PDB file of C-alpha atoms in Angstrom:
ATOM      1  CA  MET A 286       9.662  19.793 -14.047  1.00  0.00           C
ATOM      2  CA  LEU A 287       9.664  17.478 -11.040  1.00  0.00           C
ATOM      3  CA  GLN A 288      12.678  17.026  -8.748  1.00  0.00           C
ATOM      4  CA  LEU A 289      12.999  14.332  -6.079  1.00  0.00           C
ATOM      5  CA  LEU A 290      14.744  15.628  -2.947  1.00  0.00           C
ATOM      6  CA  SER A 291      14.554  12.774  -0.449  1.00  0.00           C
ATOM      7  CA  VAL A 292      12.575   9.754   0.747  1.00  0.00           C
ATOM      8  CA  ASN A 293      12.275   8.989   4.465  1.00  0.00           C
ATOM      9  CA  TYR A 294      10.798   6.254   6.627  1.00  0.00           C
ATOM     10  CA  ASP A 295       9.838   6.937  10.238  1.00  0.00           C
ATOM     11  CA  ASP A 296       9.510   3.698  12.192  1.00  0.00           C
ATOM     12  CA  ARG A 297       7.849   4.415  15.549  1.00  0.00           C
ATOM     13  CA  ILE A 298      10.425   7.057  16.466  1.00  0.00           C
ATOM     14  CA  PRO A 299       9.946   7.981  20.157  1.00  0.00           C
ATOM     15  CA  ASN A 300       8.857  11.607  20.617  1.00  0.00           C
ATOM     16  CA  TRP A 301       9.040  12.301  16.873  1.00  0.00           C
ATOM     17  CA  ARG A 302       8.545  15.992  16.144  1.00  0.00           C
ATOM     18  CA  THR A 303       9.121  18.415  13.290  1.00  0.00           C
ATOM     19  CA  GLN A 304       9.305  22.128  13.950  1.00  0.00           C
ATOM     20  CA  SER A 305       6.872  24.697  12.633  1.00  0.00           C
ATOM     21  CA  GLU A 306       8.136  26.065   9.328  1.00  0.00           C
ATOM     22  CA  VAL A 307       6.968  27.331   5.968  1.00  0.00           C
ATOM     23  CA  LEU A 308       7.856  24.600   3.489  1.00  0.00           C
ATOM     24  CA  SER A 309      10.061  25.314   0.504  1.00  0.00           C
ATOM     25  CA  TYR A 310       9.117  21.951  -1.034  1.00  0.00           C
ATOM     26  CA  HIS A 311       6.111  19.606  -1.390  1.00  0.00           C
ATOM     27  CA  VAL A 312       5.647  16.623   0.925  1.00  0.00           C
ATOM     28  CA  LEU A 313       3.861  13.340   0.186  1.00  0.00           C
ATOM     29  CA  VAL A 314       3.044  11.354   3.326  1.00  0.00           C
ATOM     30  CA  LEU A 315       1.743   7.798   3.650  1.00  0.00           C
ATOM     31  CA  VAL A 316       0.878   6.648   7.179  1.00  0.00           C
ATOM     32  CA  THR A 317       1.196   2.862   7.384  1.00  0.00           C
ATOM     33  CA  ASP A 318       0.587   2.333  11.096  1.00  0.00           C
ATOM     34  CA  GLY A 319      -0.501   4.222  14.209  1.00  0.00           C
ATOM     35  CA  LYS A 320      -1.440   7.912  14.289  1.00  0.00           C
ATOM     36  CA  VAL A 321       0.465  11.159  13.824  1.00  0.00           C
ATOM     37  CA  LYS A 322      -0.525  14.797  14.361  1.00  0.00           C
ATOM     38  CA  TYR A 323       0.200  17.593  11.914  1.00  0.00           C
ATOM     39  CA  THR A 324      -0.677  21.264  12.200  1.00  0.00           C
ATOM     40  CA  ILE A 325      -1.305  22.644   8.722  1.00  0.00           C
ATOM     41  CA  ASN A 326      -1.664  26.425   8.479  1.00  0.00           C
ATOM     42  CA  GLY A 327      -2.942  26.469  12.059  1.00  0.00           C
ATOM     43  CA  GLN A 328      -5.377  23.540  11.678  1.00  0.00           C
ATOM     44  CA  GLU A 329      -4.732  20.307  13.591  1.00  0.00           C
ATOM     45  CA  ILE A 330      -4.852  17.137  11.459  1.00  0.00           C
ATOM     46  CA  ILE A 331      -4.749  13.569  12.829  1.00  0.00           C
ATOM     47  CA  ALA A 332      -3.537  11.111  10.191  1.00  0.00           C
ATOM     48  CA  GLU A 333      -4.007   7.358  10.686  1.00  0.00           C
ATOM     49  CA  ARG A 334      -3.004   4.131   8.963  1.00  0.00           C
ATOM     50  CA  GLY A 335      -4.084   4.259   5.322  1.00  0.00           C
ATOM     51  CA  ASP A 336      -4.102   8.065   5.091  1.00  0.00           C
ATOM     52  CA  PHE A 337      -2.257   9.863   2.304  1.00  0.00           C
ATOM     53  CA  LEU A 338      -1.373  13.516   2.847  1.00  0.00           C
ATOM     54  CA  TYR A 339      -0.182  16.032   0.290  1.00  0.00           C
ATOM     55  CA  ILE A 340       1.366  19.081   1.966  1.00  0.00           C
ATOM     56  CA  PRO A 341       2.175  21.691  -0.678  1.00  0.00           C
ATOM     57  CA  GLN A 342       5.030  24.142  -0.842  1.00  0.00           C
ATOM     58  CA  SER A 343       4.526  27.390   1.155  1.00  0.00           C
ATOM     59  CA  THR A 344       2.422  25.575   3.781  1.00  0.00           C
ATOM     60  CA  LEU A 345       3.065  26.399   7.443  1.00  0.00           C
ATOM     61  CA  ARG A 346       3.543  22.909   8.880  1.00  0.00           C
ATOM     62  CA  SER A 347       4.553  21.237  12.119  1.00  0.00           C
ATOM     63  CA  GLY A 348       4.249  17.620  13.260  1.00  0.00           C
ATOM     64  CA  ASP A 349       4.180  15.735  16.524  1.00  0.00           C
ATOM     65  CA  THR A 350       3.793  12.266  17.998  1.00  0.00           C
ATOM     66  CA  ILE A 351       0.492  11.345  19.655  1.00  0.00           C
ATOM     67  CA  PRO A 352       1.222   9.794  23.067  1.00  0.00           C
ATOM     68  CA  GLY A 353       0.335   6.110  23.086  1.00  0.00           C
ATOM     69  CA  PHE A 354       0.119   5.883  19.272  1.00  0.00           C
ATOM     70  CA  PRO A 355       3.597   5.285  17.809  1.00  0.00           C
ATOM     71  CA  HIS A 356       3.430   5.615  14.056  1.00  0.00           C
ATOM     72  CA  GLN A 357       5.093   4.443  10.877  1.00  0.00           C
ATOM     73  CA  LYS A 358       5.082   6.602   7.788  1.00  0.00           C
ATOM     74  CA  TYR A 359       6.868   7.327   4.518  1.00  0.00           C
ATOM     75  CA  THR A 360       7.563  10.894   3.417  1.00  0.00           C
ATOM     76  CA  VAL A 361       8.665  11.926  -0.060  1.00  0.00           C
ATOM     77  CA  LEU A 362       9.998  15.456  -0.578  1.00  0.00           C
ATOM     78  CA  ILE A 363       9.724  16.894  -4.082  1.00  0.00           C
ATOM     79  CA  MET A 364      10.190  20.233  -5.850  1.00  0.00           C
ATOM     80  CA  THR A 365       8.397  21.661  -8.867  1.00  0.00           C
ATOM     81  CA  GLU A 366       9.187  24.774 -10.877  1.00  0.00           C
ATOM     82  CA  PRO A 367       7.115  27.762  -9.661  1.00  0.00           C
ATOM     83  CA  GLY A 368       4.045  28.274 -11.812  1.00  0.00           C
ATOM     84  CA  SER A 369       4.574  25.065 -13.782  1.00  0.00           C
ATOM     85  CA  LYS A 370       1.670  22.720 -14.561  1.00  0.00           C
ATOM     86  CA  LEU A 371       2.401  18.995 -14.576  1.00  0.00           C
ATOM     87  CA  GLY A 372      -1.067  17.746 -15.489  1.00  0.00           C
ATOM     88  CA  ILE A 373      -1.489  16.193 -12.045  1.00  0.00           C
ATOM     89  CA  PRO A 374      -4.578  17.856 -10.521  1.00  0.00           C
ATOM     90  CA  PHE A 375      -3.597  17.699  -6.873  1.00  0.00           C
ATOM     91  CA  LEU A 376      -0.102  19.066  -7.589  1.00  0.00           C
ATOM     92  CA  ASP A 377      -1.352  21.769  -9.931  1.00  0.00           C
ATOM     93  CA  ARG A 378      -3.965  22.975  -7.412  1.00  0.00           C
ATOM     94  CA  GLY A 379      -1.381  23.188  -4.663  1.00  0.00           C
ATOM     95  CA  GLU A 380      -3.892  22.622  -1.855  1.00  0.00           C
ATOM     96  CA  PHE A 381      -3.478  20.422   1.222  1.00  0.00           C
ATOM     97  CA  ILE A 382      -5.087  16.979   0.832  1.00  0.00           C
ATOM     98  CA  ARG A 383      -5.825  14.213   3.311  1.00  0.00           C
ATOM     99  CA  PHE A 384      -7.202  11.111   1.618  1.00  0.00           C
ATOM    100  CA  ARG A 385      -7.961   7.560   2.767  1.00  0.00           C
ATOM    101  CA  LEU A 386      -6.479   5.117   0.248  1.00  0.00           C
ATOM    102  CA  SER A 387      -8.575   2.169  -0.895  1.00  0.00           C
ATOM    103  CA  ASN A 388      -5.577   0.170  -2.135  1.00  0.00           C
ATOM    104  CA  LEU A 389      -3.153   0.762   0.720  1.00  0.00           C
ATOM    105  CA  HIS A 390      -1.100  -2.404   0.309  1.00  0.00           C
ATOM    106  CA  TYR A 391      -0.120  -1.818  -3.305  1.00  0.00           C
ATOM    107  CA  LEU A 392       0.743   1.854  -2.805  1.00  0.00           C
ATOM    108  CA  GLN A 393       2.674   1.041   0.356  1.00  0.00           C
ATOM    109  CA  ARG A 394       4.818  -1.367  -1.662  1.00  0.00           C
ATOM    110  CA  ARG A 395       5.563   1.390  -4.176  1.00  0.00           C
ATOM    111  CA  PHE A 396       6.664   3.722  -1.355  1.00  0.00           C
ATOM    112  CA  ILE A 397       8.870   0.908  -0.001  1.00  0.00           C
ATOM    113  CA  LYS A 398      10.403   0.319  -3.428  1.00  0.00           C
ATOM    114  CA  LEU A 399      11.170   4.033  -3.791  1.00  0.00           C
ATOM    115  CA  PHE A 400      12.675   4.215  -0.300  1.00  0.00           C
ATOM    116  CA  GLU A 401      14.852   1.150  -0.859  1.00  0.00           C
ATOM    117  CA  GLU A 402      16.045   2.461  -4.221  1.00  0.00           C
ATOM    118  CA  MET A 403      17.075   5.822  -2.803  1.00  0.00           C
ATOM    119  CA  ARG A 404      18.608   4.400   0.375  1.00  0.00           C
ATOM    120  CA  GLY A 405      21.246   2.334  -1.352  1.00  0.00           C
ATOM    121  CA  GLY A 406      24.231   3.418  -3.384  1.00  0.00           C
ATOM    122  CA  ARG A 407      23.166   1.774  -6.607  1.00  0.00           C
ATOM    123  CA  SER A 408      24.100   3.255  -9.954  1.00  0.00           C
ATOM    124  CA  PHE A 409      21.552   5.497 -11.686  1.00  0.00           C
ATOM    125  CA  ARG A 410      19.425   5.628  -8.540  1.00  0.00           C
ATOM    126  CA  SER A 411      18.488   9.280  -9.153  1.00  0.00           C
ATOM    127  CA  TYR A 412      16.999   8.431 -12.557  1.00  0.00           C
ATOM    128  CA  ILE A 413      15.225   5.337 -11.275  1.00  0.00           C
ATOM    129  CA  GLY A 414      14.030   7.186  -8.173  1.00  0.00           C
ATOM    130  CA  LEU A 415      12.554   9.976 -10.275  1.00  0.00           C
ATOM    131  CA  GLY A 416      10.750   7.443 -12.451  1.00  0.00           C
ATOM    132  CA  LEU A 417       9.339   5.654  -9.393  1.00  0.00           C
ATOM    133  CA  THR A 418       8.245   9.002  -7.942  1.00  0.00           C
ATOM    134  CA  GLN A 419       6.422   9.922 -11.140  1.00  0.00           C
ATOM    135  CA  GLU A 420       4.733   6.515 -11.187  1.00  0.00           C
ATOM    136  CA  LEU A 421       3.714   6.913  -7.552  1.00  0.00           C
ATOM    137  CA  ILE A 422       2.285  10.384  -8.125  1.00  0.00           C
ATOM    138  CA  GLY A 423       0.319   9.090 -11.101  1.00  0.00           C
ATOM    139  CA  LEU A 424      -1.117   6.230  -9.033  1.00  0.00           C
ATOM    140  CA  LEU A 425      -2.075   8.630  -6.239  1.00  0.00           C
ATOM    141  CA  ALA A 426      -3.725  10.985  -8.735  1.00  0.00           C
ATOM    142  CA  ARG A 427      -5.717   8.046 -10.111  1.00  0.00           C
ATOM    143  CA  GLU A 428      -6.822   7.127  -6.570  1.00  0.00           C
ATOM    144  CA  LEU A 429      -7.988  10.690  -5.991  1.00  0.00           C
ATOM    145  CA  GLU A 430     -10.111  10.556  -9.156  1.00  0.00           C
ATOM    146  CA  LYS A 431     -12.169   7.616  -7.906  1.00  0.00           C
ATOM    147  CA  PRO A 432     -15.729   8.501  -6.866  1.00  0.00           C
ATOM    148  CA  GLU A 433     -16.298   8.467  -3.128  1.00  0.00           C
ATOM    149  CA  VAL A 434     -17.523   5.097  -1.893  1.00  0.00           C
ATOM    150  CA  THR A 435     -20.791   5.234   0.050  1.00  0.00           C
ATOM    151  CA  PRO A 436     -20.754   4.032   3.682  1.00  0.00           C
ATOM    152  CA  ALA A 437     -23.055   1.122   2.769  1.00  0.00           C
ATOM    153  CA  LYS A 438     -20.743  -0.094   0.013  1.00  0.00           C
ATOM    154  CA  MET A 439     -17.723   0.239   2.279  1.00  0.00           C
ATOM    155  CA  PHE A 440     -19.530  -1.759   4.991  1.00  0.00           C
ATOM    156  CA  TYR A 441     -20.330  -4.673   2.662  1.00  0.00           C
ATOM    157  CA  ALA A 442     -16.878  -4.628   1.061  1.00  0.00           C
ATOM    158  CA  GLN A 443     -15.257  -4.707   4.496  1.00  0.00           C
ATOM    159  CA  LEU A 444     -17.413  -7.711   5.458  1.00  0.00           C
ATOM    160  CA  VAL A 445     -16.133  -9.593   2.418  1.00  0.00           C
ATOM    161  CA  LYS A 446     -12.553  -8.540   3.071  1.00  0.00           C
ATOM    162  CA  GLN A 447     -12.675  -9.662   6.696  1.00  0.00           C
ATOM    163  CA  TYR A 448     -14.155 -13.003   5.665  1.00  0.00           C
ATOM    164  CA  LEU A 449     -11.267 -13.507   3.245  1.00  0.00           C
ATOM    165  CA  LEU A 450      -8.731 -12.523   5.905  1.00  0.00           C
ATOM    166  CA  ASP A 451     -10.245 -15.129   8.218  1.00  0.00           C
ATOM    167  CA  HIS A 452     -10.714 -17.906   5.649  1.00  0.00           C
ATOM    168  CA  TYR A 453      -8.121 -17.352   2.880  1.00  0.00           C
ATOM    169  CA  ARG A 454      -6.595 -20.796   3.467  1.00  0.00           C
ATOM    170  CA  GLU A 455      -9.941 -22.465   2.787  1.00  0.00           C
ATOM    171  CA  HIS A 456     -11.785 -23.118  -0.455  1.00  0.00           C
ATOM    172  CA  VAL A 457     -13.720 -19.905  -1.146  1.00  0.00           C
ATOM    173  CA  GLU A 458     -16.050 -19.249  -4.073  1.00  0.00           C
ATOM    174  CA  ILE A 459     -17.608 -15.988  -5.113  1.00  0.00           C
ATOM    175  CA  GLU A 460     -21.080 -17.452  -4.505  1.00  0.00           C
ATOM    176  CA  GLN A 461     -20.220 -17.799  -0.796  1.00  0.00           C
ATOM    177  CA  LEU A 462     -19.154 -14.177  -0.615  1.00  0.00           C
ATOM    178  CA  GLY A 463     -22.360 -13.066  -2.329  1.00  0.00           C
ATOM    179  CA  LYS A 464     -24.451 -14.943   0.218  1.00  0.00           C
ATOM    180  CA  LEU A 465     -22.468 -13.311   3.004  1.00  0.00           C
ATOM    181  CA  ILE A 466     -23.778  -9.860   2.032  1.00  0.00           C
ATOM    182  CA  HIS A 467     -27.031 -11.074   0.396  1.00  0.00           C
ATOM    183  CA  ARG A 468     -25.994  -9.913  -3.051  1.00  0.00           C
ATOM    184  CA  SER A 469     -25.349 -11.617  -6.397  1.00  0.00           C
ATOM    185  CA  PRO A 470     -21.856 -12.921  -7.226  1.00  0.00           C
ATOM    186  CA  ASN A 471     -21.448 -10.350 -10.010  1.00  0.00           C
ATOM    187  CA  TYR A 472     -22.452  -7.475  -7.735  1.00  0.00           C
ATOM    188  CA  THR A 473     -20.129  -8.725  -4.998  1.00  0.00           C
ATOM    189  CA  THR A 474     -17.177  -8.860  -7.379  1.00  0.00           C
ATOM    190  CA  ALA A 475     -17.913  -5.404  -8.801  1.00  0.00           C
ATOM    191  CA  LEU A 476     -18.364  -3.933  -5.321  1.00  0.00           C
ATOM    192  CA  PHE A 477     -15.084  -5.341  -4.026  1.00  0.00           C
ATOM    193  CA  LYS A 478     -13.208  -4.112  -7.099  1.00  0.00           C
ATOM    194  CA  GLU A 479     -14.713  -0.648  -6.735  1.00  0.00           C
ATOM    195  CA  VAL A 480     -13.577  -0.355  -3.123  1.00  0.00           C
ATOM    196  CA  PHE A 481     -10.286  -2.268  -3.124  1.00  0.00           C
ATOM    197  CA  GLY A 482      -9.194  -2.208  -6.764  1.00  0.00           C
ATOM    198  CA  GLN A 483      -9.186  -5.968  -7.386  1.00  0.00           C
ATOM    199  CA  ALA A 484     -11.534  -8.931  -7.447  1.00  0.00           C
ATOM    200  CA  PRO A 485     -12.099 -10.760  -4.141  1.00  0.00           C
ATOM    201  CA  ILE A 486     -10.717 -14.117  -5.337  1.00  0.00           C
ATOM    202  CA  ARG A 487      -7.610 -12.357  -6.626  1.00  0.00           C
ATOM    203  CA  TYR A 488      -7.253 -10.743  -3.208  1.00  0.00           C
ATOM    204  CA  MET A 489      -7.533 -14.168  -1.593  1.00  0.00           C
ATOM    205  CA  HIS A 490      -4.651 -15.459  -3.727  1.00  0.00           C
ATOM    206  CA  GLN A 491      -2.665 -12.354  -2.817  1.00  0.00           C
ATOM    207  CA  LEU A 492      -3.103 -13.151   0.879  1.00  0.00           C
ATOM    208  CA  ARG A 493      -2.018 -16.745   0.282  1.00  0.00           C
ATOM    209  CA  LEU A 494       1.080 -15.801  -1.656  1.00  0.00           C
ATOM    210  CA  HIS A 495       2.172 -13.153   0.828  1.00  0.00           C
ATOM    211  CA  GLU A 496       1.893 -15.784   3.551  1.00  0.00           C
ATOM    212  CA  ALA A 497       3.813 -18.204   1.331  1.00  0.00           C
ATOM    213  CA  CYS A 498       6.632 -15.661   1.045  1.00  0.00           C
ATOM    214  CA  ARG A 499       6.789 -15.324   4.824  1.00  0.00           C
ATOM    215  CA  LEU A 500       6.791 -19.077   5.378  1.00  0.00           C
ATOM    216  CA  LEU A 501       9.449 -19.712   2.741  1.00  0.00           C
ATOM    217  CA  LEU A 502      11.816 -17.298   4.456  1.00  0.00           C
ATOM    218  CA  HIS A 503      10.940 -17.863   8.087  1.00  0.00           C
ATOM    219  CA  SER A 504       9.902 -21.496   8.525  1.00  0.00           C
ATOM    220  CA  ASP A 505      11.223 -24.992   7.936  1.00  0.00           C
ATOM    221  CA  MET A 506       8.164 -26.050   5.929  1.00  0.00           C
ATOM    222  CA  THR A 507       8.727 -27.563   2.510  1.00  0.00           C
ATOM    223  CA  VAL A 508       7.192 -26.041  -0.592  1.00  0.00           C
ATOM    224  CA  ALA A 509       4.694 -28.925  -0.718  1.00  0.00           C
ATOM    225  CA  ASP A 510       3.776 -28.378   2.935  1.00  0.00           C
ATOM    226  CA  ILE A 511       3.255 -24.643   2.361  1.00  0.00           C
ATOM    227  CA  ALA A 512       1.126 -25.305  -0.698  1.00  0.00           C
ATOM    228  CA  GLN A 513      -1.170 -27.635   1.225  1.00  0.00           C
ATOM    229  CA  TYR A 514      -1.266 -25.349   4.270  1.00  0.00           C
ATOM    230  CA  LEU A 515      -2.462 -22.486   2.076  1.00  0.00           C
ATOM    231  CA  GLY A 516      -5.150 -24.465   0.294  1.00  0.00           C
ATOM    232  CA  TYR A 517      -3.221 -25.336  -2.883  1.00  0.00           C
ATOM    233  CA  TYR A 518      -3.629 -29.110  -2.859  1.00  0.00           C
ATOM    234  CA  ASP A 519      -1.767 -29.442  -6.171  1.00  0.00           C
ATOM    235  CA  PRO A 520       1.865 -28.333  -5.514  1.00  0.00           C
ATOM    236  CA  SER A 521       2.458 -27.787  -9.223  1.00  0.00           C
ATOM    237  CA  TYR A 522      -0.451 -25.307  -9.339  1.00  0.00           C
ATOM    238  CA  PHE A 523       1.017 -23.470  -6.332  1.00  0.00           C
ATOM    239  CA  PHE A 524       4.396 -23.386  -8.085  1.00  0.00           C
ATOM    240  CA  ARG A 525       2.823 -21.872 -11.219  1.00  0.00           C
ATOM    241  CA  MET A 526       0.864 -19.288  -9.225  1.00  0.00           C
ATOM    242  CA  PHE A 527       3.931 -18.291  -7.243  1.00  0.00           C
ATOM    243  CA  LYS A 528       6.123 -18.004 -10.336  1.00  0.00           C
ATOM    244  CA  LYS A 529       3.479 -16.011 -12.209  1.00  0.00           C
ATOM    245  CA  HIS A 530       2.775 -13.401  -9.529  1.00  0.00           C
ATOM    246  CA  VAL A 531       6.069 -13.159  -7.650  1.00  0.00           C
ATOM    247  CA  GLY A 532       8.271 -13.458 -10.723  1.00  0.00           C
ATOM    248  CA  LEU A 533      10.521 -16.064  -9.089  1.00  0.00           C
ATOM    249  CA  SER A 534      10.199 -19.728  -8.296  1.00  0.00           C
ATOM    250  CA  PRO A 535       9.933 -20.610  -4.581  1.00  0.00           C
ATOM    251  CA  SER A 536      13.580 -21.773  -4.532  1.00  0.00           C
ATOM    252  CA  GLU A 537      14.742 -18.576  -6.261  1.00  0.00           C
ATOM    253  CA  PHE A 538      12.727 -16.553  -3.752  1.00  0.00           C
ATOM    254  CA  ILE A 539      14.420 -18.331  -0.838  1.00  0.00           C
ATOM    255  CA  SER A 540      17.841 -17.660  -2.362  1.00  0.00           C
ATOM    256  CA  SER A 541      17.078 -13.950  -2.758  1.00  0.00           C
ATOM    257  CA  GLY A 542      16.112 -13.600   0.904  1.00  0.00           C
ATOM    258  CA  ARG A 543      15.059  -9.971   0.413  1.00  0.00           C
ATOM    259  CA  THR A 544      11.393  -9.169  -0.035  1.00  0.00           C
ATOM    260  CA  GLU A 545      12.035  -5.500  -0.855  1.00  0.00           C
ATOM    261  CA  ASP A 546      13.870  -6.412  -4.055  1.00  0.00           C
ATOM    262  CA  LEU A 547      11.043  -8.527  -5.408  1.00  0.00           C
ATOM    263  CA  PRO A 548       8.530  -7.374  -7.985  1.00  0.00           C
ATOM    264  CA  GLN A 549       5.241  -6.225  -6.469  1.00  0.00           C
ATOM    265  CA  LEU A 550       2.713  -9.021  -6.102  1.00  0.00           C
ATOM    266  CA  PHE A 551      -0.333  -8.535  -8.317  1.00  0.00           C
ATOM    267  CA  PRO A 552       0.701  -5.218  -9.901  1.00  0.00           C
TER     268      PRO A 552
END
């Protein structure tokens, strides 16, 4: 049986430190920015943005800030019955894990959702929090099952990703991305999905819609202006895309004013 104890968010806390102790619970850690140092059973570990750590019960653990590298991270504390098997390999093995996530953004949003749920005083939060924790653990276990990506594949996938980050407001076709890495369109799509868990054009739309959310809340641009700015020259198409993937219309999104309460984009 799984029990959720607490969910914490450390946001660049000056001189953050946790004392050396033998844990009586399991800890899930997601580092979302900066670097943080842990000492696990006497071994020094430096965790960076995108790293997931599983620190099992009975581990001798301490943690410390790295000067000049303020960090942000989520920590989830859980308990399991001694000797119980949950069918989750990394929990059942009970060994320390440090793993670089390929789909950081999506998993970060799930940590945020769990944190927000447990922070408030909403009814039934313990039940909902436990369900979100189980979902999160399942997603992490699935990530850990993925075969290791070769350095060459990671290099080409990163080239495509950076191109999309630089040009997501422009008209981009998969043929262009294939030419960028001198590979076929089908190979390029498969490669990107293997590394980042989604097709490159889908990722491009994700970038556009996240920017649309920011602009809707923090600018005076109209919906039509935002659509054109982001490369959607048909405002009705932008409206449909936004409604489909965010779950709200642009006007409903503006009225909500709270990104943490929204459904995850591109689940």
